[in-house]
Short mmCIF file of C-alpha atoms and ligand atoms in Angstrom, two decimals:
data_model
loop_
_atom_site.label_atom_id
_atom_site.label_comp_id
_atom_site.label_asym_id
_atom_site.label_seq_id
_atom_site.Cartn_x
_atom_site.Cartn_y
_atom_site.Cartn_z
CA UNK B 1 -135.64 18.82 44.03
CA UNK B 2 -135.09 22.14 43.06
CA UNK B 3 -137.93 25.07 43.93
CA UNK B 4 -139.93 24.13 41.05
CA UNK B 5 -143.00 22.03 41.79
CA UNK B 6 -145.81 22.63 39.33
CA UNK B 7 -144.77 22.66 35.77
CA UNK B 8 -146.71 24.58 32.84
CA UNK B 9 -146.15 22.87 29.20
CA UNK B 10 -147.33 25.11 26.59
CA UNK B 11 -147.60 22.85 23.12
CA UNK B 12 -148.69 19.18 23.28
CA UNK B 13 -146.19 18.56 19.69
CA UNK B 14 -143.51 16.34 19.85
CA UNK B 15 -141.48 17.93 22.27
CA UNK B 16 -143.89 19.42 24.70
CA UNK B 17 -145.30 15.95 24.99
CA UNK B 18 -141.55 14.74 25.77
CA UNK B 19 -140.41 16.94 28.45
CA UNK B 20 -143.95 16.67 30.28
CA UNK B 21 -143.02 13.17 30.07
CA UNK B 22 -139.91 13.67 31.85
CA UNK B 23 -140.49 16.25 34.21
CA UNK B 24 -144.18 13.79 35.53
CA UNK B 25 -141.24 10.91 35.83
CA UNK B 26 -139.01 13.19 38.37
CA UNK B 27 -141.77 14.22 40.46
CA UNK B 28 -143.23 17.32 39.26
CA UNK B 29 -146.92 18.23 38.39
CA UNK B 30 -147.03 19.07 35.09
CA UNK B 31 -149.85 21.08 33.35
CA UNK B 32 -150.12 20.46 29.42
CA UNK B 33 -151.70 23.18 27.50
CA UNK B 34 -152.12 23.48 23.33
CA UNK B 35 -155.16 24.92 21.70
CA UNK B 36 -157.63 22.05 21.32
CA UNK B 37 -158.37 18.73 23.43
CA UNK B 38 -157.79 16.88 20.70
CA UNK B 39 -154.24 17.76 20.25
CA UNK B 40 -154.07 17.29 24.43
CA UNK B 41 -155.29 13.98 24.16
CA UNK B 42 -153.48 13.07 21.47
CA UNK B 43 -150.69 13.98 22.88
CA UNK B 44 -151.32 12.52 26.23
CA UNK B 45 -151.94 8.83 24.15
CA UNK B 46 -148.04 9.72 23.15
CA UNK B 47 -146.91 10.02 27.06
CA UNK B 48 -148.97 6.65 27.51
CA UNK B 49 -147.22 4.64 24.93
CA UNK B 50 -143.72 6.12 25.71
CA UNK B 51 -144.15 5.08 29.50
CA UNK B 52 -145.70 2.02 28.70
CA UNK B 53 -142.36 1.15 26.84
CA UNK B 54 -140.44 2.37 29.66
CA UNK B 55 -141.57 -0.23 31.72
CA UNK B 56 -141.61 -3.20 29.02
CA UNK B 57 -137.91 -2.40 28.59
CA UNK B 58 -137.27 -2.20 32.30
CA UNK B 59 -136.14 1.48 32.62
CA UNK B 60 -139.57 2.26 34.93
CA UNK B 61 -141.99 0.05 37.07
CA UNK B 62 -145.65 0.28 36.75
CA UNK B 63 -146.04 1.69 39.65
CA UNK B 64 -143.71 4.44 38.61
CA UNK B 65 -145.76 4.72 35.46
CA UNK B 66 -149.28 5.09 36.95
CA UNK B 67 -147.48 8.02 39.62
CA UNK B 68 -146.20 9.68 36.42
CA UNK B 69 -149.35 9.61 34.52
CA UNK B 70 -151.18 11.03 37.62
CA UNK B 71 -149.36 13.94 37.89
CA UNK B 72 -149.79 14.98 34.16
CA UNK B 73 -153.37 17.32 33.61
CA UNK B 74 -153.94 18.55 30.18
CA UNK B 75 -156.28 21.37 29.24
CA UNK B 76 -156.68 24.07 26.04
CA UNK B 77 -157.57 26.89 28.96
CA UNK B 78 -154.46 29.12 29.45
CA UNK B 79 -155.59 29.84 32.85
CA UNK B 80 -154.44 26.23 33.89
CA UNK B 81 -150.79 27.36 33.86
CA UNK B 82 -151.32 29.92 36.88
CA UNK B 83 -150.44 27.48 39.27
CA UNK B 84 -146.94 26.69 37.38
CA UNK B 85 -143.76 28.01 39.21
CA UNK B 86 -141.92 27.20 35.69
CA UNK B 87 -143.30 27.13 32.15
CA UNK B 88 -141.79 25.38 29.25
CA UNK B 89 -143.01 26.88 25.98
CA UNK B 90 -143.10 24.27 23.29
CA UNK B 91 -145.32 25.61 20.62
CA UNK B 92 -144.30 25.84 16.97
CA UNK B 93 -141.29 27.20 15.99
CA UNK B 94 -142.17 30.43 14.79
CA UNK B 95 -141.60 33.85 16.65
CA UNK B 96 -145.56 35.13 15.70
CA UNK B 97 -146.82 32.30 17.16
CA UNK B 98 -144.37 32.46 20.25
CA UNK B 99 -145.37 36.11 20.78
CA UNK B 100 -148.68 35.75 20.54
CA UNK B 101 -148.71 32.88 23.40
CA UNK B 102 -146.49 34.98 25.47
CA UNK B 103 -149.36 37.46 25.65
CA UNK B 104 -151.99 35.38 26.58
CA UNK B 105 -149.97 33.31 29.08
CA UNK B 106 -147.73 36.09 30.88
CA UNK B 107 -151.35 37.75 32.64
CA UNK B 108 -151.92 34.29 33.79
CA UNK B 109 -148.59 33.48 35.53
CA UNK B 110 -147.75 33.85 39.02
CA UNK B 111 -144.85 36.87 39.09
CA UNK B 112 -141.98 34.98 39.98
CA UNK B 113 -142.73 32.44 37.57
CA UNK B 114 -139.94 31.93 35.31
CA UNK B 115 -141.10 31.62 31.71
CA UNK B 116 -138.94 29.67 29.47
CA UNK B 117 -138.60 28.77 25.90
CA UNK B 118 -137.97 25.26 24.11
CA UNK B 119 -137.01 27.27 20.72
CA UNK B 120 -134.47 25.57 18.19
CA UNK B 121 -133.03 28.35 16.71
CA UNK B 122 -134.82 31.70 17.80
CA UNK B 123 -132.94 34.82 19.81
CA UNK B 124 -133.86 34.93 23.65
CA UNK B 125 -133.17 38.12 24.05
CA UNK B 126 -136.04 39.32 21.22
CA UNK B 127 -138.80 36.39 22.58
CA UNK B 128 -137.98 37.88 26.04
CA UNK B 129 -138.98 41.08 24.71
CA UNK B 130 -142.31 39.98 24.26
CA UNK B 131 -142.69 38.67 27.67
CA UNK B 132 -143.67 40.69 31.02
CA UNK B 133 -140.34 38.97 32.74
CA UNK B 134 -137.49 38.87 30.46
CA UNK B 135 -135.25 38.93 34.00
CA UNK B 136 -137.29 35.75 34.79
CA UNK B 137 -136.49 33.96 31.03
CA UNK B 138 -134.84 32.01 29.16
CA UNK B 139 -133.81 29.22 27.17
CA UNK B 140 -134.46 25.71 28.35
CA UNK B 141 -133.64 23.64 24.88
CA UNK B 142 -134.65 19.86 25.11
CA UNK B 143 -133.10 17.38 22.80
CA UNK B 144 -135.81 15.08 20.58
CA UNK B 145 -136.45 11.91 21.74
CA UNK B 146 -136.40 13.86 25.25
CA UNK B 147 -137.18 10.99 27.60
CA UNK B 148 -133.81 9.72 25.43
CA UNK B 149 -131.73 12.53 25.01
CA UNK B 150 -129.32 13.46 27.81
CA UNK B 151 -128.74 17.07 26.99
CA UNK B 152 -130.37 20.31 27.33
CA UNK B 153 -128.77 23.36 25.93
CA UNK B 154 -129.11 26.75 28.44
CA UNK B 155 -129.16 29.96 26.63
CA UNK B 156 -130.30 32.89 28.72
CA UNK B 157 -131.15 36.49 27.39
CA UNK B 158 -129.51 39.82 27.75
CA UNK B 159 -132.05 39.93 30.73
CA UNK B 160 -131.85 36.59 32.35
CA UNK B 161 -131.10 37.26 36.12
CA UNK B 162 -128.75 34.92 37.82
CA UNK B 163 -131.20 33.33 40.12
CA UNK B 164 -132.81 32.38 36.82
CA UNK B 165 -130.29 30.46 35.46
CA UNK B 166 -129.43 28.40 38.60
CA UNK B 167 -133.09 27.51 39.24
CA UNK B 168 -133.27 26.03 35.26
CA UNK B 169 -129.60 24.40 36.26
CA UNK B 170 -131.08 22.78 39.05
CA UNK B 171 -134.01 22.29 37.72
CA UNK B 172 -132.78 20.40 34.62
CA UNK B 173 -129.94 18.00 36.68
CA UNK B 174 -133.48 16.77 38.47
CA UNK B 175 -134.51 15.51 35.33
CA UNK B 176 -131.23 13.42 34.81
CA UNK B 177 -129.89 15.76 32.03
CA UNK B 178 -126.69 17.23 31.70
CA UNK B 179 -126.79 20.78 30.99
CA UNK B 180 -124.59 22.84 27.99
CA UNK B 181 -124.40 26.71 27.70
CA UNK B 182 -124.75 27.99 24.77
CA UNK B 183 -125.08 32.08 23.88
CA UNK B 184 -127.56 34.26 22.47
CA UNK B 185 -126.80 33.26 18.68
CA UNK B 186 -128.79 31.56 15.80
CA UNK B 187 -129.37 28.38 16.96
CA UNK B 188 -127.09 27.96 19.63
CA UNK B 189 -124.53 24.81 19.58
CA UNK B 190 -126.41 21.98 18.53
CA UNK B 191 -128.32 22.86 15.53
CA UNK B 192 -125.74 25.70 14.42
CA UNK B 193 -123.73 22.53 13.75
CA UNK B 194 -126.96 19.81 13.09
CA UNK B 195 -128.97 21.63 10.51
CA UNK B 196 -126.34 22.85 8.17
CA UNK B 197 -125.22 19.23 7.84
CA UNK B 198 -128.75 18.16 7.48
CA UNK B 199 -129.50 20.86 5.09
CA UNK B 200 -126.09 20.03 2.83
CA UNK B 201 -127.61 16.06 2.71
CA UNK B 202 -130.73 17.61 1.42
CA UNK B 203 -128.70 19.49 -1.47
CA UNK B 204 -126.91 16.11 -1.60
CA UNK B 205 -130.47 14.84 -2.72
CA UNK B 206 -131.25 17.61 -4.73
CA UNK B 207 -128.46 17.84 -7.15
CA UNK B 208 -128.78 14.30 -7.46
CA UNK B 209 -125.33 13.07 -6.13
CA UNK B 210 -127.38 10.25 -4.55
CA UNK B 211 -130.61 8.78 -3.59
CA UNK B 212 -132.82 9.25 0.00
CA UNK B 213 -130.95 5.71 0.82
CA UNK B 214 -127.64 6.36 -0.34
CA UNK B 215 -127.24 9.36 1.08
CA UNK B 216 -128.66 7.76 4.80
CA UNK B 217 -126.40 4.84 3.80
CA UNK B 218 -123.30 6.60 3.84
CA UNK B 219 -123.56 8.73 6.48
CA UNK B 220 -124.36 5.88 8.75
CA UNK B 221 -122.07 3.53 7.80
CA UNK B 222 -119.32 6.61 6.63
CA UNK B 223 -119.23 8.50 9.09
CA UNK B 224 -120.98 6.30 12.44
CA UNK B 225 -124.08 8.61 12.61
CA UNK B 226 -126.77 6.27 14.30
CA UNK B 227 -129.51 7.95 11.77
CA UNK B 228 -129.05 9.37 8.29
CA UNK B 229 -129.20 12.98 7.80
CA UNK B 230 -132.45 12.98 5.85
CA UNK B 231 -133.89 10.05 8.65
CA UNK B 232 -133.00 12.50 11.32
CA UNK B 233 -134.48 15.37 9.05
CA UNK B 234 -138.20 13.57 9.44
CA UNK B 235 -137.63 13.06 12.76
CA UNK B 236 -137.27 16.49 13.86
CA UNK B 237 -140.05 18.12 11.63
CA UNK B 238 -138.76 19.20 7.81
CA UNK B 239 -140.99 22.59 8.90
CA UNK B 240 -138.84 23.07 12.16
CA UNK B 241 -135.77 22.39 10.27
CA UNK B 242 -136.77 24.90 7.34
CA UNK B 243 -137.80 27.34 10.49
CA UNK B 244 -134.04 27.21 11.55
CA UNK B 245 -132.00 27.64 8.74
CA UNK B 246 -134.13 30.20 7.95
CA UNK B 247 -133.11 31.65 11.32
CA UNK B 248 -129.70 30.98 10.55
CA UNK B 249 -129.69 32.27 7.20
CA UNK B 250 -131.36 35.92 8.41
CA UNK B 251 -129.55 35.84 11.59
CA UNK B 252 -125.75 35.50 10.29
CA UNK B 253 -126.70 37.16 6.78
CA UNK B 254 -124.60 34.58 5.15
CA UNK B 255 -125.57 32.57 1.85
CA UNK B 256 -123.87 29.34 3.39
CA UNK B 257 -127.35 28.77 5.34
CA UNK B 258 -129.96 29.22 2.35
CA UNK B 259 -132.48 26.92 2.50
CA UNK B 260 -132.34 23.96 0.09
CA UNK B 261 -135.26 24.67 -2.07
CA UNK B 262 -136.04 21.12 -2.07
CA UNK B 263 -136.62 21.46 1.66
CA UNK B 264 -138.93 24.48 1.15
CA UNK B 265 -140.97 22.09 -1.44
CA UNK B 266 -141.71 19.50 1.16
CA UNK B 267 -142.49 21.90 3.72
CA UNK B 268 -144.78 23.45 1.02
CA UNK B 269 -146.54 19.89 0.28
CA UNK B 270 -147.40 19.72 3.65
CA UNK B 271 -144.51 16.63 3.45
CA UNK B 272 -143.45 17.21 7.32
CA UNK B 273 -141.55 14.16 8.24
CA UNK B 274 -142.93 11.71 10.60
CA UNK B 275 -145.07 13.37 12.52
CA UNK B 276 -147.66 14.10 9.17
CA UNK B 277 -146.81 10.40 7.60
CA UNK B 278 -144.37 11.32 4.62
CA UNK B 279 -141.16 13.54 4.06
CA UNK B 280 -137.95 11.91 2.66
CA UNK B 281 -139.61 8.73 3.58
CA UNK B 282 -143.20 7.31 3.78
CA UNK B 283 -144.29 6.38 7.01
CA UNK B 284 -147.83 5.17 5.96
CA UNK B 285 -146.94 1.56 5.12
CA UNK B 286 -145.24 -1.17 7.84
CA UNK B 287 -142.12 0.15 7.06
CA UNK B 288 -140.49 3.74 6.09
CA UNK B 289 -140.47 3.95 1.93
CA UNK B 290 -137.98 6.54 0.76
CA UNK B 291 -139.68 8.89 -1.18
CA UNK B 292 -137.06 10.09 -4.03
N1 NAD Q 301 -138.65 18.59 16.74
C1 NAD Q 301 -137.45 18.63 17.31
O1 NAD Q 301 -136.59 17.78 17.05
C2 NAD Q 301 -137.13 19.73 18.28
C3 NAD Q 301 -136.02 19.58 19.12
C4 NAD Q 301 -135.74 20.59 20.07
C5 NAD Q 301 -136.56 21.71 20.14
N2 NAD Q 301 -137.65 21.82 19.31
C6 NAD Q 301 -138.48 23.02 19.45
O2 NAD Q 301 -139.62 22.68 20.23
C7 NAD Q 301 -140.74 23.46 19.79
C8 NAD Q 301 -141.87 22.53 19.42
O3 NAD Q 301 -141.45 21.64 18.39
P1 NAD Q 301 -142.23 20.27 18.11
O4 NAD Q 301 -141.32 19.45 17.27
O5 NAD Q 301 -142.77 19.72 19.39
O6 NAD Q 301 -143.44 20.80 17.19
P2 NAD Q 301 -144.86 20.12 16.93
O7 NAD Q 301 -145.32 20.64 15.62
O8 NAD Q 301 -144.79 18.65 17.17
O9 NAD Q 301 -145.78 20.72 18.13
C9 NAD Q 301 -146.10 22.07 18.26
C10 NAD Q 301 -147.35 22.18 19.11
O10 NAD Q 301 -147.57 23.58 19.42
C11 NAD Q 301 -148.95 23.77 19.42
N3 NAD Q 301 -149.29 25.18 19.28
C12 NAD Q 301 -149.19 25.97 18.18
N4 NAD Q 301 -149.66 27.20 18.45
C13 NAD Q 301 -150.05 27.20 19.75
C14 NAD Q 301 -150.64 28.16 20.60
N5 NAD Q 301 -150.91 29.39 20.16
N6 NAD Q 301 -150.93 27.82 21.87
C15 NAD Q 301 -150.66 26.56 22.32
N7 NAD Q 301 -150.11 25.60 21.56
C16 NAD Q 301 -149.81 25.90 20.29
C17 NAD Q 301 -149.45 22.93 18.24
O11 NAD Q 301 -150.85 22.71 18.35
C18 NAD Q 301 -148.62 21.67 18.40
O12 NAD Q 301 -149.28 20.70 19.20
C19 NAD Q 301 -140.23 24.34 18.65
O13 NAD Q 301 -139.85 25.58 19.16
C20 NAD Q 301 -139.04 23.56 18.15
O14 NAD Q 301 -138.10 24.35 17.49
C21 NAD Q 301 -137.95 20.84 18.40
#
């Protein structure tokens, strides 16, 4: 165990649901907060189902399960996290929003709480700025499925003290993840690399060179990706991939990033991916429909 007990999870989205899901499996208390109880509870259903399968497919025993579940507490009250010696911000990627939650959550927190961030794609060093600690951030980037995923990018700030880093390190190796350190640049490693790729399989789509399928097709069976590019894109949330090339197209200031504009048109029909029923597929029927 590392000196982090009680764990503060700000977002109950994909993610946050994820690494509360995690960290209640290796022990720690975890406090889930987003801005309604619906969202908590629908979120906390997620946790339920994902455990449950943990323990169909023999990776956790029930009574593991029930222990985990116990230790999770959600609430929309922002005063809940005052208790947290770390807090994971998982909100939606975009910086407004991020700011804004920084100011309502850093009056709350206990002052050596270290404050971290969950961000895809956004500079460290400029959240931090909006934070009453930026000595005592960073970020701590989960991979999606994260009860799945074995990695977790580090990326501290300009700011990030030592003693910072190590406690995430330690932190993060209690959750059975092995840790990569990435700088202070758009989008770190993963999705500097990732979303490009995704983004070119969207122009793929676009100009027409081939269908939702084809394109999936060939990349799986091409080039051994376990998901197609445009698969992947609806698993991660076509808004949080539009979020980081637009990142990466502002942050380097080079055209290679724009946007496909038939990404921008999904985001725009409220077509998210998975998590709002359609993007390149349709998820509303028993199984996914491509959607082009
Ligand atoms: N989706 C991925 O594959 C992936 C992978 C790694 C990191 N991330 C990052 O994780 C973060 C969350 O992504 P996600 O996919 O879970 O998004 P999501 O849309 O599933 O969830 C975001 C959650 O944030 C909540 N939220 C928004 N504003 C809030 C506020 N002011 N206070 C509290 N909660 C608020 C929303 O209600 C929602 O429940 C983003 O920064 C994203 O870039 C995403």
């Amino acid at each position: 165990m590392s000196t982090i007990r009680n764990v503060g999870i700000v977002g109950a989205g994909q993610m946050g649901c994820g690494i509360a899901h995690v960290c209640a499996a290796a022990g720690y208390k975890v406090q889930l907060y987003d801005l309604s109880m619906e969202r908590i509870e629908a979120g906390l259903a997620t946790i339920h189902g994902n455990l449950a399968r943990q323990v169909s497919s023999g990776k956790m025993s029930e009574e593991e399960r029930k222990a985990a579940l116990s230790r999770i507490k959600g609430s929309n009250d922002v005063n809940d996290l005052s208790q947290a010696d770390l807090v994971i911000e998982a909100a939606t990627e975009d910086e407004t929003v991020k700011r804004k939650i920084y100011g309502q959550v850093c009056p709350v927190l206990k002052p050596d709480a270290i404050l971290a961030t969950n961000t895809s794609s956004l500079s460290i060093t400029r959240l931090a700025s909006a934070t009453d600690r930026a000595e005592r951030f960073m970020g701590i980037h989960f991979m999606n499925p994260v009860p799945v995923m074995k990695l977790v990018e580090l990326v501290r700030g300009i700011a990030t003290e030592e003693v910072t880093f190590t406690t995430a390190k330690e932190f993060v190796a209690t959750l059975d993840k092995t840790v990569t350190v990435a700088e202070d640049f758009p989008a770190f490693i993963v999705n500097r690399i990732l979303l490009p790729m995704i983004n070119e399989a969207i122009y793929t789509l676009y100009e027409g060179v081939g269908t939702v399928d084809a394109i999936d097709t060939a990349m799986k069976l091409g080039a051994n990706h376990p998901m197609g590019p445009l698969q992947l894109a609806d698993f991660i949330g076509l808004d949080t991939c539009l979020s980081i090339m637009q990142v990466l197209y502002e942050g380097l200031a080079d055209s290679k990033y724009r946007p496909c504009p038939l990404l921008v048109k999904y985001v725009e029909a409220g077509w998210l991916g998975r998590k709002s029923g359609r993007g390149f597929y349709d998820y509303r029927g028993e199984v996914p429909v491509p959607t082009r």
